[in-house]
Coordinates of C-alpha atoms in Angstrom, one line a residue:
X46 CA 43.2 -12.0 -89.9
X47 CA 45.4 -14.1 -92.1
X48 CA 47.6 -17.2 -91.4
X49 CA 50.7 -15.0 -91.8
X50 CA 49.3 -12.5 -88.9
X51 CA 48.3 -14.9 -86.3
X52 CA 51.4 -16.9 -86.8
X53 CA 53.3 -13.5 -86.4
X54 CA 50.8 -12.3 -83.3
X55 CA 51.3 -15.3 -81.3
X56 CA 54.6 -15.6 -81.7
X57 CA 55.5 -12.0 -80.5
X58 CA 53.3 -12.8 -77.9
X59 CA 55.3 -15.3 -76.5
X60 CA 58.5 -13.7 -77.4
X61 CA 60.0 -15.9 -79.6
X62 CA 62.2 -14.7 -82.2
X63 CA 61.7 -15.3 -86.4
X64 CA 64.7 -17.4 -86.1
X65 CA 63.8 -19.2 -83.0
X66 CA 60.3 -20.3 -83.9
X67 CA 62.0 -21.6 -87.4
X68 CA 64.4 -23.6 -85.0
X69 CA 61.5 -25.3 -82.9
X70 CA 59.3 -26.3 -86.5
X71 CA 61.6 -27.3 -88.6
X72 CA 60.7 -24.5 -91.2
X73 CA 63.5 -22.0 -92.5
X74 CA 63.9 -18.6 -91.7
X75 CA 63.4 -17.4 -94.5
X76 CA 60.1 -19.1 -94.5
X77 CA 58.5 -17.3 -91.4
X78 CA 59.4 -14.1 -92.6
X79 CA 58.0 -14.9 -95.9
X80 CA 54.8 -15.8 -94.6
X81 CA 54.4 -13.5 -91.9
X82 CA 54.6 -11.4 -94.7
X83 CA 52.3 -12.6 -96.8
X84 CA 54.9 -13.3 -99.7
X85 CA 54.1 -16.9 -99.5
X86 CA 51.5 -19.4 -100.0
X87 CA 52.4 -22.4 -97.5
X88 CA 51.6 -25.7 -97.6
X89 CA 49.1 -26.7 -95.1
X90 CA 52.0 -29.0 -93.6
X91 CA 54.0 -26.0 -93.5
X92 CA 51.4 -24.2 -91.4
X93 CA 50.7 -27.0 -89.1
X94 CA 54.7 -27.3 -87.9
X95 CA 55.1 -23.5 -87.6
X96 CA 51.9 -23.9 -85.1
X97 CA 52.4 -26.7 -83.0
X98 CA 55.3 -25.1 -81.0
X99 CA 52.7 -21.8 -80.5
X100 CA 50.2 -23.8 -79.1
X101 CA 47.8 -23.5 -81.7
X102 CA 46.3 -26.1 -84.4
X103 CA 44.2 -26.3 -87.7
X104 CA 40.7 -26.3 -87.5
X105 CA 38.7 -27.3 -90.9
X106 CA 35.5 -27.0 -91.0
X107 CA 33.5 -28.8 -93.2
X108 CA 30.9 -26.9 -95.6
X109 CA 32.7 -23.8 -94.5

């Protein structure tokens, strides 16, 4: 599963609209979609504000 499908996935799952998750991070619309999409390549900052309001965070692993 890809960034853009978990982002998508876990929003749904707590209900939240495109528009309202881009509210809560900071991150455009426009953005979301795009990346839920797969049309984008976000920055790992990106990614880490569009997760903290779903309860989820980066894990890096090293060597991985």
């Amino acid at each position: 599963m890809d960034i853009g499908q978990i982002i998508k996935s876990r929003r749904q799952e707590l209900r939240l609209t495109q528009q309202t998750l881009a509210n809560m991070s900071g991150v455009s619309v426009r953005m979301v979609k795009s990346i839920e999409g797969n049309y984008a390549n976000p920055s790992l900052k990106t990614v880490e504000k569009l997760l903290v309001p779903l309860g989820l965070h980066i894990e890096i692993m090293e060597g991985a």
